[in-house]
Structures are given as structure tokens and as C-alpha cells.
Short mmCIF file of C-alpha atoms in Angstrom, two decimals:
data_model
loop_
_atom_site.label_atom_id
_atom_site.label_comp_id
_atom_site.label_asym_id
_atom_site.label_seq_id
_atom_site.Cartn_x
_atom_site.Cartn_y
_atom_site.Cartn_z
CA MET A 1 46.90 52.67 86.56
CA LEU A 2 49.96 52.25 88.80
CA ALA A 3 51.75 50.13 86.24
CA ASP A 4 50.86 52.53 83.42
CA LEU A 5 52.33 55.44 85.37
CA TYR A 6 55.31 53.93 87.12
CA GLY A 7 56.11 50.60 85.45
CA GLU A 8 57.15 48.03 88.01
CA ILE A 9 55.67 48.41 91.49
CA VAL A 10 57.63 46.91 94.36
CA VAL A 11 56.16 46.61 97.85
CA PRO A 12 57.63 45.28 101.08
CA PRO A 13 55.98 42.32 102.84
CA ALA A 14 54.19 44.47 105.45
CA VAL A 15 52.46 46.50 102.73
CA TRP A 16 51.49 43.34 100.86
CA ASP A 17 50.00 41.94 104.07
CA GLU A 18 48.01 45.16 104.70
CA VAL A 19 46.68 45.31 101.14
CA THR A 20 45.69 41.65 100.91
CA ARG A 21 44.57 41.09 104.52
CA ARG A 22 40.86 41.12 103.64
CA GLY A 23 41.42 38.93 100.60
CA ILE A 24 39.71 41.35 98.23
CA GLY A 25 41.66 41.30 95.00
CA ALA A 26 44.52 39.32 96.55
CA ALA A 27 44.46 36.61 93.88
CA GLU A 28 44.50 39.18 91.07
CA LEU A 29 47.33 41.13 92.69
CA ALA A 30 49.36 37.95 93.15
CA GLN A 31 49.15 37.37 89.39
CA ALA A 32 49.93 40.97 88.37
CA PRO A 33 53.18 40.97 86.37
CA TRP A 34 53.88 44.59 87.32
CA LEU A 35 53.74 44.02 91.10
CA SER A 36 56.34 42.26 93.20
CA VAL A 37 57.02 41.83 96.89
CA GLN A 38 60.59 42.46 97.95
CA ARG A 39 62.10 41.92 101.36
CA LEU A 40 64.33 44.59 102.81
CA GLY A 41 68.05 43.99 102.44
CA ASP A 42 68.60 45.72 105.78
CA THR A 43 65.76 46.01 108.28
CA ARG A 44 67.46 48.49 110.64
CA LEU A 45 65.88 51.63 109.14
CA ALA A 46 62.38 50.12 109.21
CA GLU A 47 62.86 48.99 112.82
CA GLN A 48 64.12 52.44 113.78
CA LEU A 49 61.14 54.13 112.13
CA VAL A 50 58.66 51.87 113.90
CA GLY A 51 60.43 52.37 117.22
CA THR A 52 61.14 56.09 117.17
CA SER A 53 58.79 57.72 114.68
CA GLY A 54 55.58 55.99 115.66
CA LEU A 55 55.02 54.91 112.07
CA GLY A 56 53.27 51.66 111.27
CA ARG A 57 55.11 48.63 109.96
CA GLY A 58 53.83 49.14 106.39
CA GLU A 59 54.87 52.79 106.14
CA SER A 60 58.22 52.05 107.78
CA GLU A 61 59.04 49.18 105.42
CA ALA A 62 57.88 51.18 102.39
CA ILE A 63 60.17 54.07 103.34
CA ALA A 64 63.10 51.72 104.02
CA LEU A 65 62.62 49.87 100.72
CA ALA A 66 62.39 53.12 98.76
CA HIS A 67 65.55 54.29 100.54
CA GLU A 68 67.38 51.08 99.57
CA ARG A 69 66.24 51.30 95.95
CA GLY A 70 66.42 55.09 95.53
CA ALA A 71 62.81 54.91 94.42
CA LEU A 72 59.68 57.05 94.60
CA VAL A 73 57.50 56.10 97.56
CA LEU A 74 53.69 56.31 97.62
CA LEU A 75 52.44 57.44 101.04
CA ASP A 76 49.34 59.28 102.25
CA ASP A 77 50.07 59.31 105.97
CA ARG A 78 51.41 62.80 106.79
CA PRO A 79 54.02 61.75 109.40
CA ALA A 80 55.29 59.03 107.04
CA ARG A 81 55.53 61.53 104.16
CA ARG A 82 57.45 63.93 106.41
CA LYS A 83 59.91 61.22 107.48
CA ALA A 84 60.44 60.05 103.88
CA ALA A 85 61.14 63.63 102.79
CA GLU A 86 63.61 64.05 105.69
CA LEU A 87 65.44 61.02 104.30
CA GLY A 88 65.62 62.68 100.88
CA LEU A 89 63.08 60.42 99.18
CA SER A 90 60.73 61.47 96.42
CA VAL A 91 57.20 61.10 97.76
CA THR A 92 53.77 61.10 96.17
CA GLY A 93 50.37 60.09 97.45
CA THR A 94 46.99 59.07 96.13
CA LEU A 95 46.11 62.57 94.95
CA GLY A 96 49.51 63.02 93.31
CA LEU A 97 49.08 59.68 91.57
CA LEU A 98 45.68 60.75 90.25
CA LEU A 99 47.13 64.06 89.06
CA ASP A 100 49.91 62.17 87.24
CA ALA A 101 47.25 59.91 85.69
CA LYS A 102 45.32 62.93 84.42
CA HIS A 103 48.44 64.52 82.96
CA ALA A 104 49.31 61.19 81.29
CA GLY A 105 45.83 60.98 79.74
CA LEU A 106 44.88 57.87 81.71
CA ILE A 107 41.84 59.55 83.24
CA ASP A 108 39.69 62.34 81.86
CA ALA A 109 38.73 64.06 85.10
CA LEU A 110 40.12 64.14 88.59
CA ARG A 111 37.17 65.70 90.44
CA PRO A 112 34.86 62.62 90.34
CA LEU A 113 37.64 60.47 91.78
CA VAL A 114 38.42 63.02 94.49
CA ASP A 115 34.70 63.14 95.31
CA ASP A 116 34.68 59.33 95.57
CA LEU A 117 37.64 59.45 97.96
CA VAL A 118 35.82 61.98 100.14
CA ARG A 119 32.74 59.73 100.20
CA MET A 120 34.98 56.83 101.26
CA GLU A 121 36.18 59.03 104.13
CA ALA A 122 39.72 59.46 102.82
CA ARG A 123 41.51 61.98 104.98
CA PHE A 124 42.96 64.71 102.81
CA SER A 125 42.93 68.36 103.75
CA GLY A 126 40.55 70.58 101.84
CA ARG A 127 43.53 72.74 100.89
CA LEU A 128 45.42 69.80 99.39
CA MET A 129 42.39 68.66 97.40
CA GLN A 130 41.83 72.19 96.10
CA ASP A 131 45.51 72.54 95.15
CA ILE A 132 45.45 69.23 93.24
CA LEU A 133 42.24 70.18 91.43
CA GLU A 134 43.79 73.53 90.46
CA LEU A 135 46.90 71.76 89.12
CA ALA A 136 44.57 69.50 87.12
CA GLY A 137 42.76 72.53 85.70
CA GLU A 138 39.55 71.55 87.50
CA ASP A 139 39.35 74.26 90.13
CA THR A 140 36.00 75.68 89.04
#
């Protein structure tokens, strides 16, 4: 779905390590033509974010890479989203991605996926989930 929505997906090494740490799907991801790992050209912003903002390495590198590339960044962590927005980056998250997928006709309904996320203990505010469902036309 990511590739269908956004084309090429580029992640920094710290995000790759987080995603593939458990090994689940790592081999498939390594072969995905739409996904690449890119090192930061300049690590100073990522180091600053880790040191002063309390963000994790993955979020910090993702923000720094998006800043270097002038790209959209996918973040769910609220402090990371706030910091990315302060830096002038375009930010979306899991729920925004699912809303984009619905609008693009890639999924028929958002509510079952939101319900699955809740069951998996994803941490989204009730207000945010309701707003996304309303935007998807599924607020009933």
C-alpha cells in the first residue's frame, strides 16, 4: 500500500533496524523494489534531535532524512510529529496513510482497519480516530 500511495519509500538505517529487528518480513522487505535504505548526508540534525528532543534514533533519523530530501515523513509519535512540523516538514501517520488509501480506492473501508489497530493497542486518541473516520465518510 505504501508504494501504491507514495511511490518510492526511503528509510534511514535506524528505521530499517527497528522494522526488521524481529526478522518478521525482513527478507521480503529487503527484496522490495519500492523500499530503500539511505544514510543521512549530515547526521547533525538527527544527533541534535536525539540529544535535545528526547526522540528515539528512528524518529530522529526519519525527520533528518525527510528534511534533507524535502520529503513527506510518516510518524505516529506525537513529539516527533510536533518536531517535524516545527522544521516545516509535511507529516502524516498511520491513520493519515489509511485515509489516503481509502481516497485512492486502495481499501474499501477504514473502520475495520482502525478497529484492528485499537485491538493491537495502537495509541491514537479517540478524537483523532473519530476525525479520520469522519473524513473517510465512516462516522456513523
